CSV table of C-alpha atoms in Angstrom, one decimal:
chain,number,residue,atom,x,y,z
A,1,UNK,CA,49.1,-17.6,135.7
A,2,UNK,CA,46.3,-18.4,133.4
A,3,UNK,CA,46.7,-15.6,131.0
A,4,UNK,CA,43.0,-15.2,130.3
A,5,UNK,CA,42.5,-13.4,133.4
A,6,UNK,CA,44.5,-10.5,132.8
A,7,UNK,CA,43.1,-10.3,128.8
A,8,UNK,CA,39.5,-10.4,130.2
A,9,UNK,CA,40.6,-7.5,132.7
A,10,UNK,CA,42.2,-5.2,130.3
A,11,UNK,CA,39.3,-6.0,127.5
A,12,UNK,CA,36.9,-4.7,130.6
A,13,UNK,CA,38.8,-2.0,131.8
A,14,UNK,CA,39.6,-0.5,128.4
A,15,UNK,CA,35.4,-0.7,127.2
A,16,UNK,CA,35.2,1.2,131.0
A,17,UNK,CA,37.9,3.3,130.0
A,18,UNK,CA,36.2,4.5,126.8
A,19,UNK,CA,32.7,4.8,128.0
A,20,UNK,CA,34.3,7.1,130.7
A,21,UNK,CA,36.4,9.5,128.5
A,22,UNK,CA,34.1,9.7,125.4
A,23,UNK,CA,31.5,12.3,126.9
A,24,UNK,CA,34.8,14.7,128.5
A,25,UNK,CA,36.9,14.2,125.1
A,26,UNK,CA,33.7,15.8,123.2
A,27,UNK,CA,32.7,18.9,126.0
A,28,UNK,CA,37.2,19.1,126.0
A,29,UNK,CA,37.4,19.7,122.1
A,30,UNK,CA,39.6,16.4,121.6
A,31,UNK,CA,37.6,15.6,118.7
A,32,UNK,CA,38.3,14.7,114.7
A,33,UNK,CA,36.8,16.7,112.5
A,34,UNK,CA,36.3,16.3,108.7
A,35,UNK,CA,38.7,17.4,106.6
A,36,UNK,CA,40.4,17.3,102.9
A,37,UNK,CA,42.3,14.5,104.1
A,38,UNK,CA,39.4,13.0,106.8
A,39,UNK,CA,36.9,11.8,105.5
A,40,UNK,CA,34.2,11.2,107.9
A,41,UNK,CA,31.0,12.1,108.9
A,42,UNK,CA,30.8,14.6,112.5
A,43,UNK,CA,32.9,15.3,115.2
A,44,UNK,CA,35.0,11.7,116.0
A,45,UNK,CA,36.1,11.8,119.9
A,46,UNK,CA,39.9,11.2,119.9
A,47,UNK,CA,39.8,8.9,122.9
A,48,UNK,CA,41.1,5.5,121.5
A,49,UNK,CA,44.8,5.6,123.0
A,50,UNK,CA,43.9,7.4,126.4
A,51,UNK,CA,41.8,4.2,127.0
A,52,UNK,CA,43.9,1.8,125.8
A,53,UNK,CA,46.9,3.4,128.1
A,54,UNK,CA,44.4,3.6,131.5
A,55,UNK,CA,44.0,-0.1,130.7
A,56,UNK,CA,47.3,-1.2,130.3
A,57,UNK,CA,48.4,0.8,133.0
A,58,UNK,CA,45.9,-0.4,135.5
A,59,UNK,CA,46.3,-4.4,134.0
A,60,UNK,CA,50.0,-3.8,134.5
A,61,UNK,CA,49.9,-2.7,138.1
A,62,UNK,CA,47.3,-6.4,138.8
A,63,UNK,CA,49.0,-8.1,136.8
A,64,UNK,CA,53.2,-7.9,135.7
A,65,UNK,CA,55.5,-8.0,138.1
A,66,UNK,CA,56.5,-5.2,139.4
A,67,UNK,CA,59.9,-4.1,138.1
A,68,UNK,CA,62.2,-0.7,137.1
A,69,UNK,CA,61.9,-1.5,134.2
A,70,UNK,CA,58.5,-2.2,133.6
A,71,UNK,CA,57.6,1.6,135.6
A,72,UNK,CA,60.1,3.3,133.1
A,73,UNK,CA,58.2,1.9,130.5
A,74,UNK,CA,54.6,3.1,131.6
A,75,UNK,CA,56.1,6.5,132.5
A,76,UNK,CA,57.7,6.6,128.8
A,77,UNK,CA,54.2,5.6,127.5
A,78,UNK,CA,52.3,8.1,129.5
A,79,UNK,CA,54.7,10.7,128.2
A,80,UNK,CA,54.0,10.1,124.8
A,81,UNK,CA,50.6,9.4,125.4
A,82,UNK,CA,50.4,13.4,126.5
A,83,UNK,CA,52.1,14.4,123.9
A,84,UNK,CA,49.4,12.6,121.3
A,85,UNK,CA,46.6,13.8,123.5
A,86,UNK,CA,48.5,17.8,122.7
A,87,UNK,CA,49.0,16.8,119.0
A,88,UNK,CA,45.7,15.5,118.9
A,89,UNK,CA,44.2,18.9,120.1
A,90,UNK,CA,46.3,21.3,118.8
A,91,UNK,CA,48.2,19.8,115.7
A,92,UNK,CA,51.6,20.5,117.2
A,93,UNK,CA,54.6,21.5,114.2
A,94,UNK,CA,56.6,18.4,113.1
A,95,UNK,CA,59.6,19.6,115.0
A,96,UNK,CA,58.3,19.7,117.6
A,97,UNK,CA,56.7,16.0,118.3
A,98,UNK,CA,60.4,14.6,116.6
A,99,UNK,CA,62.3,16.4,119.3
A,100,UNK,CA,59.8,14.8,121.9
A,101,UNK,CA,60.1,11.2,120.4
A,102,UNK,CA,63.6,11.3,120.8
A,103,UNK,CA,63.4,12.7,124.4
A,104,UNK,CA,61.0,9.7,125.6
A,105,UNK,CA,63.1,7.5,123.5
A,106,UNK,CA,66.4,8.5,125.4
A,107,UNK,CA,63.9,8.0,128.4
A,108,UNK,CA,63.4,4.5,127.3
A,109,UNK,CA,67.2,3.6,126.5
A,110,UNK,CA,69.0,5.3,129.5
A,111,UNK,CA,66.6,4.5,132.1
A,112,UNK,CA,66.6,0.5,131.2
A,113,UNK,CA,70.1,0.5,130.5
A,114,UNK,CA,68.5,-1.3,127.0
A,115,UNK,CA,69.1,-0.7,123.5
A,116,UNK,CA,69.9,-3.1,120.0
A,117,UNK,CA,73.3,-3.9,120.2
A,118,UNK,CA,73.8,-6.1,117.4
A,119,UNK,CA,71.4,-6.5,114.4
A,120,UNK,CA,72.5,-10.0,114.0
A,121,UNK,CA,73.4,-12.2,110.6
A,122,UNK,CA,71.7,-10.0,108.0
A,123,UNK,CA,75.2,-10.0,106.1
A,124,UNK,CA,76.3,-13.4,105.8
A,125,UNK,CA,79.2,-15.1,108.5
A,126,UNK,CA,79.4,-12.5,111.0
A,127,UNK,CA,77.3,-10.8,113.5
A,128,UNK,CA,76.6,-6.9,112.5
A,129,UNK,CA,77.3,-5.6,116.1
A,130,UNK,CA,76.5,-1.8,116.8
A,131,UNK,CA,78.0,-1.0,120.7
A,132,UNK,CA,77.4,2.2,121.1
A,133,UNK,CA,75.8,3.2,118.1
A,134,UNK,CA,72.9,1.4,118.9
A,135,UNK,CA,71.7,3.7,120.8
A,136,UNK,CA,71.0,6.2,117.6
A,137,UNK,CA,69.6,3.4,115.8
A,138,UNK,CA,66.9,2.3,119.1
A,139,UNK,CA,66.0,5.7,118.8
A,140,UNK,CA,65.6,6.0,114.8
A,141,UNK,CA,63.7,2.4,114.9
A,142,UNK,CA,60.9,3.8,117.3
A,143,UNK,CA,60.5,7.3,116.3
A,144,UNK,CA,60.1,5.2,112.8
A,145,UNK,CA,57.6,2.3,114.6
A,146,UNK,CA,55.3,5.4,116.2
A,147,UNK,CA,55.3,7.2,112.8
A,148,UNK,CA,54.9,3.8,110.9
A,149,UNK,CA,51.8,3.3,112.9
A,150,UNK,CA,50.5,6.9,112.4
A,151,UNK,CA,50.4,6.7,108.5
A,152,UNK,CA,48.4,3.4,108.8
A,153,UNK,CA,45.6,5.2,111.0
A,154,UNK,CA,43.7,6.4,107.5
A,155,UNK,CA,40.4,3.8,107.9
A,156,UNK,CA,38.3,2.9,110.4
A,157,UNK,CA,39.7,-0.2,111.8
A,158,UNK,CA,43.5,-0.3,109.6
A,159,UNK,CA,45.9,1.0,112.8
A,160,UNK,CA,44.2,-1.1,115.4
A,161,UNK,CA,44.0,-4.3,113.5
A,162,UNK,CA,47.7,-4.0,112.4
A,163,UNK,CA,48.7,-3.4,116.1
A,164,UNK,CA,46.6,-6.2,117.1
A,165,UNK,CA,48.2,-8.7,114.4
A,166,UNK,CA,51.7,-7.3,115.5
A,167,UNK,CA,51.7,-8.0,119.6
A,168,UNK,CA,50.1,-11.5,118.3
A,169,UNK,CA,53.4,-11.9,116.9
A,170,UNK,CA,55.5,-10.4,119.6
A,171,UNK,CA,53.4,-12.1,122.5
A,172,UNK,CA,54.0,-15.6,120.6
A,173,UNK,CA,57.4,-15.3,120.2
A,174,UNK,CA,57.6,-14.3,124.4
A,175,UNK,CA,55.7,-17.1,125.4
A,176,UNK,CA,57.9,-19.6,123.6
A,177,UNK,CA,60.8,-18.9,125.7
A,178,UNK,CA,58.5,-17.9,128.8
A,179,UNK,CA,59.7,-14.4,129.5
A,180,UNK,CA,57.6,-12.2,131.8
A,181,UNK,CA,56.8,-9.6,129.0
A,182,UNK,CA,54.6,-12.0,127.6
A,183,UNK,CA,51.6,-10.5,129.3
A,184,UNK,CA,52.4,-7.2,127.5
A,185,UNK,CA,51.4,-7.5,124.3
A,186,UNK,CA,48.5,-9.6,125.5
A,187,UNK,CA,46.6,-6.8,127.7
A,188,UNK,CA,47.6,-4.8,124.5
A,189,UNK,CA,45.3,-7.0,122.4
A,190,UNK,CA,42.3,-7.4,124.6
A,191,UNK,CA,42.3,-3.4,125.1
A,192,UNK,CA,42.8,-3.0,121.4
A,193,UNK,CA,39.7,-5.6,121.0
A,194,UNK,CA,37.3,-3.6,123.1
A,195,UNK,CA,38.7,-0.4,121.1
A,196,UNK,CA,37.8,-2.0,117.7
A,197,UNK,CA,34.0,-2.6,118.9
A,198,UNK,CA,33.7,1.5,119.1
A,199,UNK,CA,35.8,1.8,115.9
A,200,UNK,CA,34.2,-0.1,113.9
A,201,UNK,CA,30.7,0.1,115.4
A,202,UNK,CA,30.1,-3.4,115.5
A,203,UNK,CA,26.8,-2.2,117.5
A,204,UNK,CA,24.4,0.7,117.2
A,205,UNK,CA,24.6,1.6,120.4
A,206,UNK,CA,28.2,1.9,120.2
A,207,UNK,CA,29.2,5.9,119.5
A,208,UNK,CA,32.7,5.6,116.9
A,209,UNK,CA,35.8,6.7,118.4
A,210,UNK,CA,39.6,7.0,116.4
A,211,UNK,CA,42.7,6.1,118.3
A,212,UNK,CA,44.2,9.6,117.5
A,213,UNK,CA,47.4,10.3,117.2
A,214,UNK,CA,48.3,9.5,121.7
A,215,UNK,CA,47.3,6.0,120.4
A,216,UNK,CA,49.7,5.7,117.7
A,217,UNK,CA,52.4,6.8,119.1
A,218,UNK,CA,51.6,5.0,122.3
A,219,UNK,CA,51.4,1.9,120.1
A,220,UNK,CA,54.5,2.7,118.1
A,221,UNK,CA,56.7,3.2,121.3
A,222,UNK,CA,55.3,-0.4,123.0
A,223,UNK,CA,55.7,-2.7,119.7
A,224,UNK,CA,59.3,-1.4,118.8
A,225,UNK,CA,60.2,-1.0,122.8
A,226,UNK,CA,59.0,-5.2,123.1
A,227,UNK,CA,60.9,-5.8,120.0
A,228,UNK,CA,64.0,-4.5,121.3
A,229,UNK,CA,63.4,-6.4,124.8
A,230,UNK,CA,62.7,-9.5,123.0
A,231,UNK,CA,66.1,-9.4,120.5
A,232,UNK,CA,67.8,-8.5,124.1
A,233,UNK,CA,66.7,-11.2,126.3
A,234,UNK,CA,68.9,-14.5,127.9
A,235,UNK,CA,67.5,-16.1,125.2
A,236,UNK,CA,66.5,-14.0,122.3
A,237,UNK,CA,62.6,-14.2,122.0
A,238,UNK,CA,63.7,-13.5,118.1
A,239,UNK,CA,66.1,-12.2,115.8
A,240,UNK,CA,65.8,-8.6,114.6
A,241,UNK,CA,65.5,-9.3,111.1
A,242,UNK,CA,62.3,-10.9,112.1
A,243,UNK,CA,61.0,-7.5,113.1
A,244,UNK,CA,60.5,-6.7,109.6
A,245,UNK,CA,57.9,-9.1,109.2
A,246,UNK,CA,55.9,-8.3,112.3
A,247,UNK,CA,55.3,-4.7,111.1
A,248,UNK,CA,55.8,-5.7,107.8
A,249,UNK,CA,53.0,-3.4,105.8
A,250,UNK,CA,53.6,-0.2,108.4
A,251,UNK,CA,57.2,-0.9,107.3
A,252,UNK,CA,56.4,-1.2,103.4
A,253,UNK,CA,54.1,1.4,103.3
A,254,UNK,CA,55.7,3.9,105.4
A,255,UNK,CA,59.1,4.0,103.6
A,256,UNK,CA,57.4,3.9,99.8
A,257,UNK,CA,55.3,7.0,100.8
A,258,UNK,CA,58.8,8.9,102.0
A,259,UNK,CA,60.6,7.8,99.0
A,260,UNK,CA,57.5,9.4,96.9
A,261,UNK,CA,57.5,12.6,99.1
A,262,UNK,CA,61.2,12.8,98.2
A,263,UNK,CA,61.2,12.3,94.3
A,264,UNK,CA,58.6,14.9,94.4
A,265,UNK,CA,60.6,17.0,96.3
A,266,UNK,CA,58.3,16.9,99.6
A,267,UNK,CA,58.8,17.0,103.3
A,268,UNK,CA,58.7,13.3,104.2
A,269,UNK,CA,56.1,14.5,106.7
A,270,UNK,CA,54.0,16.6,104.8
A,271,UNK,CA,50.5,14.6,104.4
A,272,UNK,CA,49.6,13.6,101.2
A,273,UNK,CA,46.8,10.6,100.3
A,274,UNK,CA,49.3,8.4,98.7
A,275,UNK,CA,49.4,5.7,101.8
A,276,UNK,CA,48.4,2.0,100.6
A,277,UNK,CA,44.6,2.3,101.8
A,278,UNK,CA,44.2,5.5,99.7
A,279,UNK,CA,45.6,3.3,96.6
A,280,UNK,CA,42.1,0.9,97.9
A,281,UNK,CA,40.0,3.9,98.1
A,282,UNK,CA,41.2,5.5,94.5
A,283,UNK,CA,41.2,2.1,92.8
A,284,UNK,CA,37.4,1.7,93.9
A,285,UNK,CA,37.2,-0.9,96.6
A,286,UNK,CA,35.4,-0.1,99.7
A,287,UNK,CA,36.5,0.6,103.1
A,288,UNK,CA,35.8,-2.6,104.7
A,289,UNK,CA,37.7,-4.6,101.9
A,290,UNK,CA,41.0,-2.8,102.1
A,291,UNK,CA,40.9,-3.1,106.2
A,292,UNK,CA,40.1,-6.8,105.2
A,293,UNK,CA,43.1,-6.9,102.3
A,294,UNK,CA,45.3,-5.1,103.9
A,295,UNK,CA,45.1,-7.4,106.9
A,296,UNK,CA,45.0,-10.3,105.5
A,297,UNK,CA,48.5,-9.2,103.8
A,298,UNK,CA,50.1,-7.8,107.0
A,299,UNK,CA,49.3,-11.4,108.7
A,300,UNK,CA,50.3,-13.5,106.0
A,301,UNK,CA,53.8,-11.1,106.5
A,302,UNK,CA,53.8,-11.6,110.2
A,303,UNK,CA,53.6,-15.8,109.7
A,304,UNK,CA,55.8,-16.0,107.2
A,305,UNK,CA,58.2,-14.2,110.1
A,306,UNK,CA,56.9,-16.3,112.4
A,307,UNK,CA,57.6,-19.5,110.2
A,308,UNK,CA,60.9,-18.4,109.1
A,309,UNK,CA,62.1,-18.0,112.8
A,310,UNK,CA,60.7,-21.4,113.9
A,311,UNK,CA,62.7,-23.0,111.0
A,312,UNK,CA,65.8,-21.4,111.8
A,313,UNK,CA,66.1,-19.7,108.0
A,314,UNK,CA,68.9,-17.8,108.0
A,315,UNK,CA,69.2,-13.7,108.6
A,316,UNK,CA,70.6,-12.7,105.4
A,317,UNK,CA,67.9,-14.8,103.8
A,318,UNK,CA,65.1,-13.1,105.4
A,319,UNK,CA,66.9,-9.6,104.8
A,320,UNK,CA,67.5,-10.1,101.3
A,321,UNK,CA,63.4,-12.0,101.4
A,322,UNK,CA,62.4,-8.7,103.0
A,323,UNK,CA,64.0,-6.5,100.5
A,324,UNK,CA,62.6,-8.4,97.5
A,325,UNK,CA,59.2,-8.0,98.6
A,326,UNK,CA,59.8,-4.4,99.4
A,327,UNK,CA,61.1,-3.6,96.1
A,328,UNK,CA,57.9,-6.1,94.5
A,329,UNK,CA,55.6,-3.5,96.8
A,330,UNK,CA,57.0,-0.3,95.3
A,331,UNK,CA,57.4,-1.2,91.8
A,332,UNK,CA,53.2,-2.7,91.8
A,333,UNK,CA,52.2,0.4,93.8
A,334,UNK,CA,53.3,2.6,91.7
A,335,UNK,CA,52.1,1.2,88.5
A,336,UNK,CA,48.6,1.4,89.7
A,337,UNK,CA,48.8,4.8,91.1
A,338,UNK,CA,49.9,5.2,87.5
A,339,UNK,CA,47.3,3.5,85.9
A,340,UNK,CA,44.9,5.4,88.3
A,341,UNK,CA,46.6,8.8,87.2
A,342,UNK,CA,46.3,8.0,83.9
A,343,UNK,CA,42.5,6.6,83.6
A,344,UNK,CA,41.6,9.8,85.6
A,345,UNK,CA,43.4,12.3,83.2
């Protein structure tokens, strides 16, 4: 099937869903209010995630061959979307969110009987098999993916752009092995493009919207699950270590911020303004400049992962390279924060 038709339909469905859900969100109070951590004007509807899910669900029914695994995914995605909507509306406690995310991840794993069974040859000459421990690793990966996307949703367009890059990389790999799941990330790309038109207000007639925790959780779950499926295919679409590059920036940012919080004696889930986009803002860059720079960095990492996969770079080399990247990233961002603090003191 020509993928342009499902892509177009998904875009149109997402666009229409935003138009329909937007006034409902305003009436029900599903809006984001400005505060110390959220600097924006007015009360912005949190409908991006809902619109994206509606378009994905309808387009999946139309264009993807129906299967038990697809139905389980759509149900789990609906659950995590509902959890995100509740969090957007009522600001749920961290423990409640984590327990719910574990339940959703477990539903996906046991419902489809799929989980990470191996981390590949990341240690060199032997395969690091996980066995049943892979269930725990997969649950942790899903929770990490959900929260990594959530942490990057700090300036207009950023979470959407980074998700777009990751879905594009996954679609590329799945298309290489001619797998039917290729259409799902393609549908997400189209839906996200429609969302970004409103989120970035590309036209004066578009009302501004945010993705909300519902969108972040939906996308985080979908990205990690597609990567789990990709490495578990009969002909794997990519190696497990390549996933680090596909979601490179969210992983790097989440890891460094959590380390800083722990060093400061704070909870890893405490809210602050220590993320990469906050660093750009503190350094005096505009939000547009931050969006372009961070998205370019994410694209570079994704391309690096794709090239390494295509040319069969050893997995231990890819892991070692990513660890070096992480060390450099952590050192550079920490140095930048220190200089800004000294400048402002």
